[in-house]
PDB file of C-alpha atoms in Angstrom:
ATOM      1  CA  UNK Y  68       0.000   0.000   0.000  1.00 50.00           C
ATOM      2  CA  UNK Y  69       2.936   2.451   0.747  1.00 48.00           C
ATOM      3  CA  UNK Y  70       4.399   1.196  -2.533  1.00 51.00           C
ATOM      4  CA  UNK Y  71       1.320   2.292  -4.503  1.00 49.00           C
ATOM      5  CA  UNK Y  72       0.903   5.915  -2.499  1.00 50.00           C
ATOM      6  CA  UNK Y  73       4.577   6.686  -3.099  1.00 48.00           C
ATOM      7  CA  UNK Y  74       4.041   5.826  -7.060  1.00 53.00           C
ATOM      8  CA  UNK Y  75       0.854   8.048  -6.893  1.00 51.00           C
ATOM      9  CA  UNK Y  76       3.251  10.889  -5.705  1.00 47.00           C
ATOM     10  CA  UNK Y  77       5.752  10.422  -7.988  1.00 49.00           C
ATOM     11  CA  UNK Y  78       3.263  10.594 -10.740  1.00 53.00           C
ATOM     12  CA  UNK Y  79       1.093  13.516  -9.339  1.00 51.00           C
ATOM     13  CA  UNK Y  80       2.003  16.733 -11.265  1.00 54.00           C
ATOM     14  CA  UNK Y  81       1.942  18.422  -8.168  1.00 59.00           C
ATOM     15  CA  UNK Y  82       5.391  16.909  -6.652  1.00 62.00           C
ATOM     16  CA  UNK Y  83       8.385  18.751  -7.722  1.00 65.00           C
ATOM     17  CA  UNK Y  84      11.223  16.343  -8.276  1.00 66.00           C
ATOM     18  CA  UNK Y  85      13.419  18.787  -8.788  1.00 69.00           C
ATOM     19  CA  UNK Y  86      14.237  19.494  -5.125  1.00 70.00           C
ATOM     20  CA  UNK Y  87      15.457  15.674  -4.918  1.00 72.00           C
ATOM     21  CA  UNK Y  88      19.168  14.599  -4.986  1.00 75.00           C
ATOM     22  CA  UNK Y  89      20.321  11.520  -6.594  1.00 74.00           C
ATOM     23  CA  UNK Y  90      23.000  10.304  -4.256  1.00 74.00           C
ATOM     24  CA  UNK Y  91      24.943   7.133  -5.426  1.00 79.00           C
ATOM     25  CA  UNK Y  92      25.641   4.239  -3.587  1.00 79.00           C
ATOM     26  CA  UNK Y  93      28.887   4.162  -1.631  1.00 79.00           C
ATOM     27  CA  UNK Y  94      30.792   0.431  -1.862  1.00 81.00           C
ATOM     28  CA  UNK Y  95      33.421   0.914   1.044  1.00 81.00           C
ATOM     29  CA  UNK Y  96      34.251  -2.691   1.432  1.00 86.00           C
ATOM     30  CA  UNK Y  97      35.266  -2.434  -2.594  1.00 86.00           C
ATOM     31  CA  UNK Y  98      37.216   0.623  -2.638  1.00 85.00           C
ATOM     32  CA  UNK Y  99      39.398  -0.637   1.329  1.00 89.00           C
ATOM     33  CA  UNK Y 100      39.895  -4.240  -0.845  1.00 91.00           C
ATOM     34  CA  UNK Y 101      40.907  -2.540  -3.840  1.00 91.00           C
ATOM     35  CA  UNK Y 102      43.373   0.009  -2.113  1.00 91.00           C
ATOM     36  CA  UNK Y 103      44.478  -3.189  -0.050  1.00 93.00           C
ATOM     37  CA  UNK Y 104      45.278  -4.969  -3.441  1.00 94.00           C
ATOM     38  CA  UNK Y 105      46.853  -2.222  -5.153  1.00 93.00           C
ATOM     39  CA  UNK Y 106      49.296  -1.577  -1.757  1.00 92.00           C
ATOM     40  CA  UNK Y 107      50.270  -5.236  -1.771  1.00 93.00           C
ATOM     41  CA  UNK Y 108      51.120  -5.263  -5.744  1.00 91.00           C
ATOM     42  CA  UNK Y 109      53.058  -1.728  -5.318  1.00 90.00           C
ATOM     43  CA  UNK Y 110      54.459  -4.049  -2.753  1.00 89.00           C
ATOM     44  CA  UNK Y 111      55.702  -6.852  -4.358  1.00 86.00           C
ATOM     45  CA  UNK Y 112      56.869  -5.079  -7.498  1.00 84.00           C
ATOM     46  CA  UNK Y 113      59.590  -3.068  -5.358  1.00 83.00           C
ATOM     47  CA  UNK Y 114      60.538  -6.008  -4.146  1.00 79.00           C
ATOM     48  CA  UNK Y 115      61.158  -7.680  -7.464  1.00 76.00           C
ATOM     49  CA  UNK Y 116      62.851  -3.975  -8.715  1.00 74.00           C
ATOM     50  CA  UNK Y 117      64.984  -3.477  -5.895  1.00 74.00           C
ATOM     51  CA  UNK Y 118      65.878  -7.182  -4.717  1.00 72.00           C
ATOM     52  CA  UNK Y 119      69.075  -8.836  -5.504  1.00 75.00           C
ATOM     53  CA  UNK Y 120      67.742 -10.113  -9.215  1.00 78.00           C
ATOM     54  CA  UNK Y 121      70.210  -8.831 -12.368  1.00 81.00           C
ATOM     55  CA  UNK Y 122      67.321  -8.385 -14.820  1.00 80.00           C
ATOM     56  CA  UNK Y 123      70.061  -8.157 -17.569  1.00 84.00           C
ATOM     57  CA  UNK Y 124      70.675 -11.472 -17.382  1.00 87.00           C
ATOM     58  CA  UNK Y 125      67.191 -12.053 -17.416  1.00 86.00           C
ATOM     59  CA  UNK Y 126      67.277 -10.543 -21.209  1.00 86.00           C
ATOM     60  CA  UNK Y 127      70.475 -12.136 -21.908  1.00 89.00           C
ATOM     61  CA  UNK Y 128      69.782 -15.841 -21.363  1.00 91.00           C
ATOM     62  CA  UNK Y 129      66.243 -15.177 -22.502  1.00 91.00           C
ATOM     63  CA  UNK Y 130      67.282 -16.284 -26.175  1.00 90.00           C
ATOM     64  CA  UNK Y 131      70.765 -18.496 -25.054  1.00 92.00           C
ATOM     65  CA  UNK Y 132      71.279 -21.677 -27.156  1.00 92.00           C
ATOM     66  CA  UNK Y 133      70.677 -23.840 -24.654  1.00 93.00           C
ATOM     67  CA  UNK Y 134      67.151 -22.528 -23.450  1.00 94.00           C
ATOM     68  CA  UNK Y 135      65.947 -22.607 -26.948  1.00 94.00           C
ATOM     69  CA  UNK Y 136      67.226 -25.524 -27.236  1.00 95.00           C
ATOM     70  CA  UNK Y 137      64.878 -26.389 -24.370  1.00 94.00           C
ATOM     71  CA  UNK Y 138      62.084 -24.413 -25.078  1.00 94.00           C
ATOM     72  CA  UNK Y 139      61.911 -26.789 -28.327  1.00 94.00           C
ATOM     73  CA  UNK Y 140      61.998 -29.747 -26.558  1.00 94.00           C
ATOM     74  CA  UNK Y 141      59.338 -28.951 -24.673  1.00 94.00           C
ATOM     75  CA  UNK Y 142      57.146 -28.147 -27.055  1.00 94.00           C
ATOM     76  CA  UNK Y 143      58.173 -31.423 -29.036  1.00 94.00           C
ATOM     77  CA  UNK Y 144      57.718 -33.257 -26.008  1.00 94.00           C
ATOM     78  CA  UNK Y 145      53.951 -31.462 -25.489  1.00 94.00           C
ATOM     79  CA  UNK Y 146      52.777 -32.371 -28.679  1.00 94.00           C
ATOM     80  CA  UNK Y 147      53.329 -35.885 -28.915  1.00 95.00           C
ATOM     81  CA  UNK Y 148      52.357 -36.490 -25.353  1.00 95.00           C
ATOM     82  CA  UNK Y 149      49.346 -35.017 -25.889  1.00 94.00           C
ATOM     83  CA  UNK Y 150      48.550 -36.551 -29.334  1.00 94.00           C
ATOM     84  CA  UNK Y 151      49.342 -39.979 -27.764  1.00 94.00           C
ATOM     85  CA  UNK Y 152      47.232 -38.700 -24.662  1.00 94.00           C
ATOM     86  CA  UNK Y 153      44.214 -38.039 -26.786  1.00 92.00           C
ATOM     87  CA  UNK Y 154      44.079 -41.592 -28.996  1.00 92.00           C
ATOM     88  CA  UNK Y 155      45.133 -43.532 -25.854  1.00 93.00           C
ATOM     89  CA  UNK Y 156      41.956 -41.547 -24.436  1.00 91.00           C
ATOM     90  CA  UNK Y 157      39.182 -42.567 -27.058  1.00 88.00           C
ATOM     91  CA  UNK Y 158      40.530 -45.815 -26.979  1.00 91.00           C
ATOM     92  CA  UNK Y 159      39.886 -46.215 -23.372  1.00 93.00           C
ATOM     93  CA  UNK Y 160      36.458 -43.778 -23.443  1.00 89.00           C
ATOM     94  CA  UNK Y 161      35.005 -46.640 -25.932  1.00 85.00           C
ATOM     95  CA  UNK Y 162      36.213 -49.921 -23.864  1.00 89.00           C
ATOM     96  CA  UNK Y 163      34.706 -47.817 -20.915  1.00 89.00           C
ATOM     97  CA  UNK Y 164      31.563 -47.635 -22.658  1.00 83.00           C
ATOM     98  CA  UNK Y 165      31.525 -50.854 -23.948  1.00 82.00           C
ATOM     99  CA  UNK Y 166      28.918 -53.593 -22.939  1.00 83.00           C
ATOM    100  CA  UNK Y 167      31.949 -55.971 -22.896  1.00 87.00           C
ATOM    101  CA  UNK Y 168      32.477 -56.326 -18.893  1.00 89.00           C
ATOM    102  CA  UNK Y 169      36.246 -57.197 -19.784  1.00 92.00           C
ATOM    103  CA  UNK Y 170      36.973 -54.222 -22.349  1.00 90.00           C
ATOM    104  CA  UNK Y 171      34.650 -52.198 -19.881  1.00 91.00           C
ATOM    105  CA  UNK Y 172      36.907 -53.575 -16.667  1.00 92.00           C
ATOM    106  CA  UNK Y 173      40.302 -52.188 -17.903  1.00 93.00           C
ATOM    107  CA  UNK Y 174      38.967 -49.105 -18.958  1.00 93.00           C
ATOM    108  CA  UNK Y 175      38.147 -48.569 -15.136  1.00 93.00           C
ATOM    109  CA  UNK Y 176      41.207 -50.203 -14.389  1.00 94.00           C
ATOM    110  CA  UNK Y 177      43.377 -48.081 -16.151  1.00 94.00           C
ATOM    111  CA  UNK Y 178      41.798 -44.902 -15.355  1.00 92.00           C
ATOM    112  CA  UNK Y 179      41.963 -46.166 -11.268  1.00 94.00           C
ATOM    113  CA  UNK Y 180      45.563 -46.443 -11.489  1.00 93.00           C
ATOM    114  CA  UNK Y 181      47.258 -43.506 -13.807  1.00 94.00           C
ATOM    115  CA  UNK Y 182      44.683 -40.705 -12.093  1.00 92.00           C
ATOM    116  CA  UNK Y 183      45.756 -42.547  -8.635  1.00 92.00           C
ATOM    117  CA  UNK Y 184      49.588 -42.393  -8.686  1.00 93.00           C
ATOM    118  CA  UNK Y 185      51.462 -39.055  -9.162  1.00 94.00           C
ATOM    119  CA  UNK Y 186      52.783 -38.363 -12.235  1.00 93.00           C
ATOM    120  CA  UNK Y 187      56.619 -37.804 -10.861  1.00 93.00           C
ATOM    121  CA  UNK Y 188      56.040 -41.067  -9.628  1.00 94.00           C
ATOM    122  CA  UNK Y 189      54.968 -42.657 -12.975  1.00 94.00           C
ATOM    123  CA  UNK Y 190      58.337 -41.016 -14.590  1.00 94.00           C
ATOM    124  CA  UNK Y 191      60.439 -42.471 -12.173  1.00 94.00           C
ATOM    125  CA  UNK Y 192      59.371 -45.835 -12.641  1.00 93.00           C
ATOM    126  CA  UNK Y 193      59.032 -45.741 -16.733  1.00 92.00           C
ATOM    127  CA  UNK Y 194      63.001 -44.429 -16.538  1.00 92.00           C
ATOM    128  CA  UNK Y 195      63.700 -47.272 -14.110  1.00 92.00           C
ATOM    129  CA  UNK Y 196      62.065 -49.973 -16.012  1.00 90.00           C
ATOM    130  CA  UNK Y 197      65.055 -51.669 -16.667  1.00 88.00           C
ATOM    131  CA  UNK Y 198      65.397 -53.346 -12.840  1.00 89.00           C
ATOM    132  CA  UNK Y 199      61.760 -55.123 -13.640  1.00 87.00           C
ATOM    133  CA  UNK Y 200      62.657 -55.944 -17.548  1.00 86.00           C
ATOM    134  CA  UNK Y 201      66.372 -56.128 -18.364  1.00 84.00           C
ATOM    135  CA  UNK Y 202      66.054 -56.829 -21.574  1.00 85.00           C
ATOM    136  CA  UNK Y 203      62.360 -55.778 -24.036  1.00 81.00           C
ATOM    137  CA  UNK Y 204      61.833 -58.351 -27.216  1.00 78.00           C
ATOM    138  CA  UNK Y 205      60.365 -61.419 -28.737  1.00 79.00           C
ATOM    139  CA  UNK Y 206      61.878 -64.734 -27.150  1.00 76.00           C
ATOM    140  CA  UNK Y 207      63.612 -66.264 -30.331  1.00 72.00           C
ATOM    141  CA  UNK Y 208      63.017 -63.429 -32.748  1.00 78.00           C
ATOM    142  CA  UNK Y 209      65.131 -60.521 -30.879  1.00 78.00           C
ATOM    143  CA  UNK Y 210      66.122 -59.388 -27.647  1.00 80.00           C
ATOM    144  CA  UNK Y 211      67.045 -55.356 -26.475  1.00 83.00           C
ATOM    145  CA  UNK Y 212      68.454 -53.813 -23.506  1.00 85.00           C
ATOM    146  CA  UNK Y 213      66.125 -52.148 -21.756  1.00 84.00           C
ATOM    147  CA  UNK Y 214      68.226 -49.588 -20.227  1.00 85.00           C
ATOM    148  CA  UNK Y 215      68.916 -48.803 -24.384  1.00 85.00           C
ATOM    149  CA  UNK Y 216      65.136 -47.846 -25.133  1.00 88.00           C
ATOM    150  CA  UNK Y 217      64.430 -46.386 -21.838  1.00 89.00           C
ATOM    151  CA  UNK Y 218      65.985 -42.911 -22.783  1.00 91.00           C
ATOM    152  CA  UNK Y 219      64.853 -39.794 -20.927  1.00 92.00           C
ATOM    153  CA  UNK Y 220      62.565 -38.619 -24.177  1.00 94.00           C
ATOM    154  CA  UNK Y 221      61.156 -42.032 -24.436  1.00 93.00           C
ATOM    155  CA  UNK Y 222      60.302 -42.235 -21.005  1.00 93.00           C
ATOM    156  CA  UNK Y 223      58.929 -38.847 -20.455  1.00 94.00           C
ATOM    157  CA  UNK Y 224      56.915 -39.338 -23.295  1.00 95.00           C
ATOM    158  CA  UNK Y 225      55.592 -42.568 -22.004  1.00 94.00           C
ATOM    159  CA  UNK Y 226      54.773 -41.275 -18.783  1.00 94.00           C
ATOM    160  CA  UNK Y 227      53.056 -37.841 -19.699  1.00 95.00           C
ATOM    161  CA  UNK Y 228      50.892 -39.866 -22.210  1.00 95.00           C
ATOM    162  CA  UNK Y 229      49.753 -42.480 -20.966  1.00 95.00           C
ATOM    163  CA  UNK Y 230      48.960 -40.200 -17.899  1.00 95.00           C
ATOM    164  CA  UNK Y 231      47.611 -38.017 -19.786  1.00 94.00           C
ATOM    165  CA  UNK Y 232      45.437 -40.660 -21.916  1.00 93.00           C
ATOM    166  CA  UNK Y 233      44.125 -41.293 -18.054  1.00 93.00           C
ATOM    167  CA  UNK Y 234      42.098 -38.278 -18.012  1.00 93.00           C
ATOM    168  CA  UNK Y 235      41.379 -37.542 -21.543  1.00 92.00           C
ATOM    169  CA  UNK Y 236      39.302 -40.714 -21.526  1.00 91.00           C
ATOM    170  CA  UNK Y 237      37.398 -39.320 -18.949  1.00 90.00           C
ATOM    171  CA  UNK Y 238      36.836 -35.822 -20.690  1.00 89.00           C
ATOM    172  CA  UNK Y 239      36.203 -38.204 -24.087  1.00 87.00           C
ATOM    173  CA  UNK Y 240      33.640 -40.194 -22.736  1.00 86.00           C
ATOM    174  CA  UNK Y 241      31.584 -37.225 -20.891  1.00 85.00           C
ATOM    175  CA  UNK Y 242      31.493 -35.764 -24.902  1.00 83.00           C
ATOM    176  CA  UNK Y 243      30.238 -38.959 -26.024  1.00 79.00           C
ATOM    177  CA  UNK Y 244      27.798 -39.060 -23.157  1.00 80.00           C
ATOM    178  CA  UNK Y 245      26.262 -35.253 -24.162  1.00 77.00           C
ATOM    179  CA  UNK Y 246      25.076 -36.846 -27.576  1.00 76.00           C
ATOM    180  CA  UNK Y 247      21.586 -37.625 -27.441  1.00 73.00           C
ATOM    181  CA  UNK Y 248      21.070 -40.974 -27.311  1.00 71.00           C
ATOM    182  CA  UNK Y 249      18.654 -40.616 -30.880  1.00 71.00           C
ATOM    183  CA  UNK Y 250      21.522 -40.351 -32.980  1.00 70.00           C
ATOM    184  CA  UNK Y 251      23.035 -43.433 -31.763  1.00 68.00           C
ATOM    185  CA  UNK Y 252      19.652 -44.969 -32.881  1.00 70.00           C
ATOM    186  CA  UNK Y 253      19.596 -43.158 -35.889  1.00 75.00           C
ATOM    187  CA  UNK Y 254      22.715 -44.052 -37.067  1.00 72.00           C
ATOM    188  CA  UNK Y 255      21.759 -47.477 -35.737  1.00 72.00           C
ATOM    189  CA  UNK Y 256      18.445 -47.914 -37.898  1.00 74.00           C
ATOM    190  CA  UNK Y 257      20.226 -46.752 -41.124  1.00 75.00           C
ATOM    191  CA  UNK Y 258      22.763 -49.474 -40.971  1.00 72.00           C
ATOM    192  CA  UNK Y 259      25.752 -47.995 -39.629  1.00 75.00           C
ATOM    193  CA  UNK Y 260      28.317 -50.212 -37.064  1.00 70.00           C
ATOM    194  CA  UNK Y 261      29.209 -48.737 -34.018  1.00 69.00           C
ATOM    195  CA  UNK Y 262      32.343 -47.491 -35.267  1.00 70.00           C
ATOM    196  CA  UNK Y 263      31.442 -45.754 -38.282  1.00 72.00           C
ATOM    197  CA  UNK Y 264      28.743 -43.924 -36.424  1.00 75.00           C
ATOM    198  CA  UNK Y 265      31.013 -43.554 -33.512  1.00 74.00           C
ATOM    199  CA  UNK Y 266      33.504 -41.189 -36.224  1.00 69.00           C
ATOM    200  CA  UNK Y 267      31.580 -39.830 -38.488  1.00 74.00           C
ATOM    201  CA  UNK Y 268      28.243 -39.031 -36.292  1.00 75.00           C
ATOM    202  CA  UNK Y 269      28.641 -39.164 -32.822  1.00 74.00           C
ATOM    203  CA  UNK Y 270      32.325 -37.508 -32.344  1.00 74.00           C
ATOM    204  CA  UNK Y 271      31.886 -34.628 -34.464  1.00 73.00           C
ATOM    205  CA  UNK Y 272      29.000 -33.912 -32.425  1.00 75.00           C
ATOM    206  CA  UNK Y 273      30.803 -34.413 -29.064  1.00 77.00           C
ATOM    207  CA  UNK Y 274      33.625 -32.491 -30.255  1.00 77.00           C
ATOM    208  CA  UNK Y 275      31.949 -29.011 -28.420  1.00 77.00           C
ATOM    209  CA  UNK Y 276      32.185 -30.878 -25.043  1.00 79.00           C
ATOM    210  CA  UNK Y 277      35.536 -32.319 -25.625  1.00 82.00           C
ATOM    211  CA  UNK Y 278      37.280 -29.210 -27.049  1.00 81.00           C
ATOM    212  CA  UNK Y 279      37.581 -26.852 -23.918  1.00 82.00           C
ATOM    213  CA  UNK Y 280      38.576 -29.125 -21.610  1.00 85.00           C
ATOM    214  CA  UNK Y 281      41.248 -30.983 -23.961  1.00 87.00           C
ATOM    215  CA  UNK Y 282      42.603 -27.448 -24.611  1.00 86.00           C
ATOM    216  CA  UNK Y 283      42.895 -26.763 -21.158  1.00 88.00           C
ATOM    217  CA  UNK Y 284      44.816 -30.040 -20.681  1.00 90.00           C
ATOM    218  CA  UNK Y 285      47.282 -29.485 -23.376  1.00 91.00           C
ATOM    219  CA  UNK Y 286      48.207 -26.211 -21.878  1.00 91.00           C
ATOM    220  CA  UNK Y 287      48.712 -27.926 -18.733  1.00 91.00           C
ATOM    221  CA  UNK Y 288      50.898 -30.814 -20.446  1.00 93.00           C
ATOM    222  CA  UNK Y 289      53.519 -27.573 -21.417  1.00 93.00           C
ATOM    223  CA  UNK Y 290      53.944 -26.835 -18.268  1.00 92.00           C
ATOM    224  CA  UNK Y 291      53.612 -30.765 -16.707  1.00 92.00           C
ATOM    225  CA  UNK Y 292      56.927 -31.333 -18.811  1.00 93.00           C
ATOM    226  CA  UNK Y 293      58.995 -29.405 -16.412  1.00 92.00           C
ATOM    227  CA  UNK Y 294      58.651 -32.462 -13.985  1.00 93.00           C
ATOM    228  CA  UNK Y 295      60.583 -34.644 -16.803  1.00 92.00           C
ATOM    229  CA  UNK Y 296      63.382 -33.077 -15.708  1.00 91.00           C
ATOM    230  CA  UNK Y 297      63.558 -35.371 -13.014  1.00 91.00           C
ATOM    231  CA  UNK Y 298      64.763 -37.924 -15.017  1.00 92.00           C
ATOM    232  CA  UNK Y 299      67.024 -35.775 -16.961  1.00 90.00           C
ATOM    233  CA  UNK Y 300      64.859 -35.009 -19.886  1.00 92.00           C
ATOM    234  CA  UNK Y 301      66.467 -31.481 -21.748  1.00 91.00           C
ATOM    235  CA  UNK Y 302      63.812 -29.552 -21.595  1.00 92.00           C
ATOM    236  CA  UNK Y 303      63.516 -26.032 -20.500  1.00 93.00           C
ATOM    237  CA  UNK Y 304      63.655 -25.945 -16.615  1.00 92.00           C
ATOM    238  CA  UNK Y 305      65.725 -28.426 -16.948  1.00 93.00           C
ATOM    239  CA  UNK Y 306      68.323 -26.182 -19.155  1.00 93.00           C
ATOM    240  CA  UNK Y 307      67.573 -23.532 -17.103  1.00 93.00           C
ATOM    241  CA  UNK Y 308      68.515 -25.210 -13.973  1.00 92.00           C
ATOM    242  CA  UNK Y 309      72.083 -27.059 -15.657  1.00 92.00           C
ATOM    243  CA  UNK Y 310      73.012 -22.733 -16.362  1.00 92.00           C
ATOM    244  CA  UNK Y 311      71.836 -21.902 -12.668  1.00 90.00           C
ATOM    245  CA  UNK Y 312      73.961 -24.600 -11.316  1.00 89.00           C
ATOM    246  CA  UNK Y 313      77.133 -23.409 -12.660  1.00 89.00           C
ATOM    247  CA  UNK Y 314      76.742 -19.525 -12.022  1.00 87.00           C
ATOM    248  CA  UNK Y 315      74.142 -19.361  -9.820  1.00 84.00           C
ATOM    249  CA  UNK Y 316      71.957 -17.311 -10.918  1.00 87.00           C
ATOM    250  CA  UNK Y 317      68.955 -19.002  -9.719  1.00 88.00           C
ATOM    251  CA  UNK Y 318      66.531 -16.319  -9.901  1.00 88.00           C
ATOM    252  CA  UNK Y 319      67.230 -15.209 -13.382  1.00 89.00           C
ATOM    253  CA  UNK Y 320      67.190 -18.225 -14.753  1.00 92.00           C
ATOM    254  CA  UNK Y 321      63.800 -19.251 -13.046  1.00 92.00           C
ATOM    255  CA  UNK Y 322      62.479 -15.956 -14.730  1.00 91.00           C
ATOM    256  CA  UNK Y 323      63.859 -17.045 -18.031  1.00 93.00           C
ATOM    257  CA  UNK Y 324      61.935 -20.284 -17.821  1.00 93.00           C
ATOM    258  CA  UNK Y 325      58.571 -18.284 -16.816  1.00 93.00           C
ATOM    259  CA  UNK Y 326      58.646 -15.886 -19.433  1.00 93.00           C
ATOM    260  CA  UNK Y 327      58.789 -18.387 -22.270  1.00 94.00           C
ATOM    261  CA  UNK Y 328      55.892 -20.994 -20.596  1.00 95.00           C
ATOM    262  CA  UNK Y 329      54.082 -17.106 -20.438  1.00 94.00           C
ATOM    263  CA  UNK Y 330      54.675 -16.752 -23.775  1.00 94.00           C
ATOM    264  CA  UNK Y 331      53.958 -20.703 -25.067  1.00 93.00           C
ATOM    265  CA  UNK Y 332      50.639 -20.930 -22.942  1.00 92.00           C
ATOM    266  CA  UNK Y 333      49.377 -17.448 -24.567  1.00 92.00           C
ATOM    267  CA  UNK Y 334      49.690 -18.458 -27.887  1.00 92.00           C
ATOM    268  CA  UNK Y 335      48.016 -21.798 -26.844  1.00 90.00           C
ATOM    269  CA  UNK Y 336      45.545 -20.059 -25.496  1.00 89.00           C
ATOM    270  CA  UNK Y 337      44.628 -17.947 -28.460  1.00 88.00           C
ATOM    271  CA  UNK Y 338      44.592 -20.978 -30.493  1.00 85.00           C
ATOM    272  CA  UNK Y 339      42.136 -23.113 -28.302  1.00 82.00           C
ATOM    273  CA  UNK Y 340      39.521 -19.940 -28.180  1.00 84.00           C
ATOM    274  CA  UNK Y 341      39.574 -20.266 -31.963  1.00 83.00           C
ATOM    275  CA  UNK Y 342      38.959 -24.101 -31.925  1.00 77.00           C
ATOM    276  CA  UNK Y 343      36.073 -23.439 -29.177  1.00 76.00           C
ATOM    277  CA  UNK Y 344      34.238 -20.234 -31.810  1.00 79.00           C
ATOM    278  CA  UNK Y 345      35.103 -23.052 -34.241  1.00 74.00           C
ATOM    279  CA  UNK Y 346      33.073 -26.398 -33.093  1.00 68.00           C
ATOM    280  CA  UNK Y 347      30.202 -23.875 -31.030  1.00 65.00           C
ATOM    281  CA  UNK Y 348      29.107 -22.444 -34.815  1.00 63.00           C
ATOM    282  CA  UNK Y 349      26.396 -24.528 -34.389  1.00 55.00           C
ATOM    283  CA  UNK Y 350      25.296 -24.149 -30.771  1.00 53.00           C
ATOM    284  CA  UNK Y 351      25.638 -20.385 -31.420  1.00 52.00           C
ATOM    285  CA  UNK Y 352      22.811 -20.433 -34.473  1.00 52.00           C
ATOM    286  CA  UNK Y 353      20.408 -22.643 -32.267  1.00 51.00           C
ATOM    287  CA  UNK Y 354      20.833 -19.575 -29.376  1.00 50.00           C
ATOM    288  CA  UNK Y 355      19.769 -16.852 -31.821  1.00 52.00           C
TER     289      UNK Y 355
END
């Protein structure tokens, strides 16, 4: 009732409005957290700018031989891990959702163990291999040293991807699970095997669901490789760290290292936006 009265006023040509204020609503918690924030980064920037850091190192070993030489090898070392990642991840996202209780059982297996171990852990035992299996081969047909094929790139890049493949199955088989369960029948009632409507009619369609999170994954795989430096693997900590060691400076090298996994997980990041505009053309339409 004092709503109504109020709007009755308001609408009465007999009010003058003019002898009203508009007064704007003061946020005091936001401006004290923002001055708070802006005092702590003023903070820590002086303390980067006048702590013991030589920031012309910083620009000199920023394009040395060696942490190229690194920075490539971890990029190498990203995309095949995360290529292998991905087909060892359909693979396991269609046993999973298979009706076969064996196909279905190391699916579940697999995904049990290589989400349930840490990866540095995984790494460690793919470079030892050789104290299980001294020698790899065929029994008659040909025999190799173990400790031969074990390199650090071989393991590393056994490690990150079947890891990897761990969770992409996961992310896989939630895409797979978004289709409607029509054009499975569809494809079904026109003939099609499970395979052929699995690739050309079902993935496609899941491929909106999949793409975000698989992005986000290969952006973490740059940045996973550092921890194949535990097993000696060249890449760019790793480089970074062999130059720190023998003139120790740790800091500068350390900010080296960030700068270019800055730099690599940008572009990456640009690139998987596109992808995402890419496969959401159609979800886009259907919102207009």
């Amino acid at each position: 009732m004092t709503d109504l009265r109020a709007n009755t006023a308001l609408k009465s040509p007999a009010v003058d409005l003019s002898e009203y204020h508009y007064v704007p609503r003061r946020y005091y918690g936001r401006i004290v957290a923002s001055v708070i924030i802006l005092a702590l980064l003023a903070l820590l920037v002086n303390a980067f700018a006048h702590g013991k850091i030589e920031w012309r190192f910083v620009g000199q070993f920023l394009t040395a031989r060696a942490i190229l030489f690194g920075l490539g090898n971890t990029i190498v070392m990203s995309i095949l891990a995360m290529a292998l990642g991905v087909i060892f991840g359909v693979i396991i996202a269609v046993m999973r959702m298979s009706s076969n209780p064996v196909l279905s059982g190391v699916a579940i297996g697999y995904t049990w163990i290589f989400r349930g171990t840490p990866l540095i852990l995984q790494l460690l035992l793919w470079f030892n291999l050789a104290l299980i299996f001294p020698t790899i081969g065929i029994p008659g047909l040909f025999q190799l040293q173990t400790v031969d094929i074990m390199t650090p790139f071989s393991a590393a890049l056994l490690g990150l991807s079947i890891n990897q493949g761990a969770y992409t199955s996961e992310v896989v088989r939630a895409g797979l699970i978004s289709v409607d369960l029509g054009q499975y029948e569809a494809a079904k009632s026109i003939g099609m095997t499970r395979l052929h409507a699995l690739r050309r009619i079902i993935l496609p369609q899941a491929m909106r669901v999949i793409i975000p999170p698989i992005g986000n994954e290969f952006i973490s795989m740059v940045k996973t490789t550092s921890l194949a430096s535990m097993i000696q693997y060249s890449e760019l900590l790793y480089n970074a760290q062999t130059i720190y060691f023998a003139n120790a400076r740790v800091m500068e090298l350390l900010f080296v290292a960030g700068i270019w996994y800055l730099v690599v997980v940008t572009l990456l990041s640009l690139g998987q936006n596109r992808l995402e505009r890419y496969f959401g053309r159609g979800t886009r339409r259907r919102n207009r």
